[in-house]
Amino acid sequence: MSHRIIILFSVLLSCLGSLWGQEATLFRNVRIFDGVEPDSPNGYVLVLGHKITKISTKPFDAPENCRILEGNGRILAPGFIDLHSHLCMQMPKDRMDVNPTVTGALAAQAARFYLESGFTTVRDAGGTSPDFAHAIDAGLIFGPRVFASGSMISQTGGHGDFRKGNAADWCGAGPHAVGASELSILADGVDQTLTAVRENLRRGATQIKIMGGGGIASENDPLYSLQSTPEEIRAAVQAASDWGTYVMAHAYTADAVQRLIANGVQVIEHGHLIDDKTARLCAEKGIVISTQVSIFLKLADLPGMTERNQEKLTQVLQGMDQLMALIKKYKIKTGFGTDFVFGQYDQIGTEFSARARFFSNAEIMRQATSESAQVIRLAGKLNRYGNFGEIREGWLADLVLLEGDPFSDIRILENPQQSVALVMKDGQIVVDRTKPKGSDAN
């Protein structure tokens, strides 16, 4: 018996020791949007170390040496999540072939902007090395938590083939990297696809991005083209699922989406040209359609958009209203993604207001927090961070304190410099605009 008491006492000391030295922060008098329910009760949220440890609608005593932040009735929400970012695709469209040092410098600027805008997590939809995510985790780069896909995987002549139409052909035994900083890998056939997926996973990718059909900004492929054979798609899905994760796939048309679903893809990116039959299939299979609005309203004005690019953009825009109606009709999970590329990352806030044409403000706030987090968690054990995206006891403390009420007017989030008063990532305050001017606020 005494031996057991000694063991229990040792465990207790160990637990207490793990708490000592951890920073404590109490958010007092805040309206708590938990990421799910739009009703925001007034209350108190205690953060200890990396996690939310107590939520209450009644006052309670703060721990000793606790930092107390007065909310003054502001809304406290989970940190925002972008399901479709491209941190390493921020060079102008007409200057894509730049040195990797330029790509990295621009990516770091974009990462800082994301975090300062209240986005504590992004899922990079291809082109960003997992090394960039690791550098953020190590504190070398200031930015959000990144779930990196690594290089996009494309067939020759597909949406990820950035070569000019007159570029020399290439022949090789294995996949071929193209674009600055290996934005994409050209892989044809099952063997090359397996190699490309496994190489991304070896480098630390948390999910895999493939191309399932034609794209707008690419020069060589028609929008209607089907990309990746059924065998290649199954190979990518098999290699990803062997690591406990999933495949996300770029596609617009019904034919492309149906082929992807039939061969195991769980998350469709875009999907603007699907029909009712395909949407119903997505709902029956629990498929996510991670789509965007604002970027497609702005692409036409970007430098470098050719006549062919503009024609394809027009087709996609014609399908947007129907896609959003189908998502709502079948209650398809969509999350919140922006897809801003070519240096337009400073427009990410416009996605909130652009969605208001189709969704309620409460739906948009849920999409940008808990719903996106559900999609992130499809990475399984490759999500090494734990649970986030909701204000819940025991979950990671990713939080934003908001000026104004996005449930009444979602447009306030277009300007994060004014609407985002404070950002906490992983229990650390990384942006604080509540301080008086002239202080050491970020």
mmCIF file of N, CA and C in Angstrom, residues 42 55 59 81 112 124 188 196 208-209 219 222 243 279 290 302 320 330 333 357 360 362 370 372 429:
data_model
loop_
_atom_site.group_PDB
_atom_site.id
_atom_site.type_symbol
_atom_site.label_atom_id
_atom_site.label_comp_id
_atom_site.label_asym_id
_atom_site.label_seq_id
_atom_site.Cartn_x
_atom_site.Cartn_y
_atom_site.Cartn_z
ATOM 1 N N ASN A 42 -21.897 35.961 -22.213
ATOM 2 C CA ASN A 42 -20.818 36.707 -21.569
ATOM 3 C C ASN A 42 -20.126 35.804 -20.546
ATOM 4 N N ILE A 55 -13.729 27.559 -18.682
ATOM 5 C CA ILE A 55 -14.685 28.463 -19.316
ATOM 6 C C ILE A 55 -15.872 28.578 -18.376
ATOM 7 N N PRO A 59 -17.877 34.693 -12.597
ATOM 8 C CA PRO A 59 -16.498 35.044 -12.211
ATOM 9 C C PRO A 59 -15.874 33.944 -11.359
ATOM 10 N N ILE A 81 -9.235 29.971 -39.548
ATOM 11 C CA ILE A 81 -8.522 28.930 -40.289
ATOM 12 C C ILE A 81 -8.790 29.117 -41.781
ATOM 13 N N ARG A 112 3.121 36.355 -42.104
ATOM 14 C CA ARG A 112 2.943 37.395 -41.078
ATOM 15 C C ARG A 112 1.578 38.049 -41.211
ATOM 16 N N ASP A 124 -2.107 24.678 -46.323
ATOM 17 C CA ASP A 124 -1.536 25.108 -47.589
ATOM 18 C C ASP A 124 -1.893 24.100 -48.667
ATOM 19 N N ASP A 188 3.547 11.026 -63.953
ATOM 20 C CA ASP A 188 2.686 10.298 -64.882
ATOM 21 C C ASP A 188 2.768 8.812 -64.607
ATOM 22 N N ALA A 196 5.948 10.390 -55.911
ATOM 23 C CA ALA A 196 5.715 11.799 -55.589
ATOM 24 C C ALA A 196 4.993 11.948 -54.250
ATOM 25 N N ILE A 208 -2.135 15.404 -48.968
ATOM 26 C CA ILE A 208 -1.611 15.410 -50.331
ATOM 27 C C ILE A 208 -2.566 16.158 -51.254
ATOM 28 N N LYS A 209 -1.991 16.962 -52.156
ATOM 29 C CA LYS A 209 -2.789 17.715 -53.132
ATOM 30 C C LYS A 209 -2.493 17.195 -54.540
ATOM 31 N N GLU A 219 -1.922 27.572 -68.268
ATOM 32 C CA GLU A 219 -1.995 27.982 -69.669
ATOM 33 C C GLU A 219 -2.369 26.848 -70.623
ATOM 34 N N PRO A 222 -7.333 22.597 -70.894
ATOM 35 C CA PRO A 222 -8.726 23.050 -70.945
ATOM 36 C C PRO A 222 -9.409 22.808 -69.605
ATOM 37 N N TRP A 243 -0.414 6.380 -44.557
ATOM 38 C CA TRP A 243 0.130 7.253 -43.509
ATOM 39 C C TRP A 243 -0.994 7.849 -42.657
ATOM 40 N N ALA A 279 -23.459 16.799 -56.493
ATOM 41 C CA ALA A 279 -23.592 17.346 -55.139
ATOM 42 C C ALA A 279 -24.249 16.326 -54.214
ATOM 43 N N SER A 290 -14.272 22.145 -50.509
ATOM 44 C CA SER A 290 -13.572 23.327 -50.004
ATOM 45 C C SER A 290 -13.509 24.348 -51.137
ATOM 46 N N LEU A 302 -5.950 40.709 -62.380
ATOM 47 C CA LEU A 302 -4.557 40.449 -62.051
ATOM 48 C C LEU A 302 -3.664 40.551 -63.286
ATOM 49 N N MET A 320 -20.890 29.642 -60.037
ATOM 50 C CA MET A 320 -20.738 29.886 -58.602
ATOM 51 C C MET A 320 -22.071 29.859 -57.856
ATOM 52 N N TYR A 330 -27.723 20.453 -49.842
ATOM 53 C CA TYR A 330 -27.330 19.131 -49.358
ATOM 54 C C TYR A 330 -26.493 19.188 -48.071
ATOM 55 N N LYS A 333 -20.269 19.992 -46.207
ATOM 56 C CA LYS A 333 -19.236 20.709 -45.450
ATOM 57 C C LYS A 333 -18.305 21.432 -46.422
ATOM 58 N N ARG A 357 -23.099 36.766 -49.498
ATOM 59 C CA ARG A 357 -24.095 36.657 -50.574
ATOM 60 C C ARG A 357 -24.802 35.304 -50.541
ATOM 61 N N SER A 360 -25.274 32.937 -44.051
ATOM 62 C CA SER A 360 -25.483 33.882 -42.954
ATOM 63 C C SER A 360 -24.149 34.189 -42.282
ATOM 64 N N ALA A 362 -23.441 33.947 -39.185
ATOM 65 C CA ALA A 362 -23.123 32.872 -38.240
ATOM 66 C C ALA A 362 -22.542 31.666 -38.966
ATOM 67 N N SER A 370 -14.723 26.199 -36.485
ATOM 68 C CA SER A 370 -14.901 24.775 -36.165
ATOM 69 C C SER A 370 -15.026 23.892 -37.393
ATOM 70 N N SER A 372 -13.780 24.340 -40.480
ATOM 71 C CA SER A 372 -12.462 24.167 -41.099
ATOM 72 C C SER A 372 -11.577 23.252 -40.267
ATOM 73 N N ILE A 429 0.178 35.320 -26.708
ATOM 74 C CA ILE A 429 -0.342 36.507 -27.380
ATOM 75 C C ILE A 429 0.680 36.967 -28.411
#
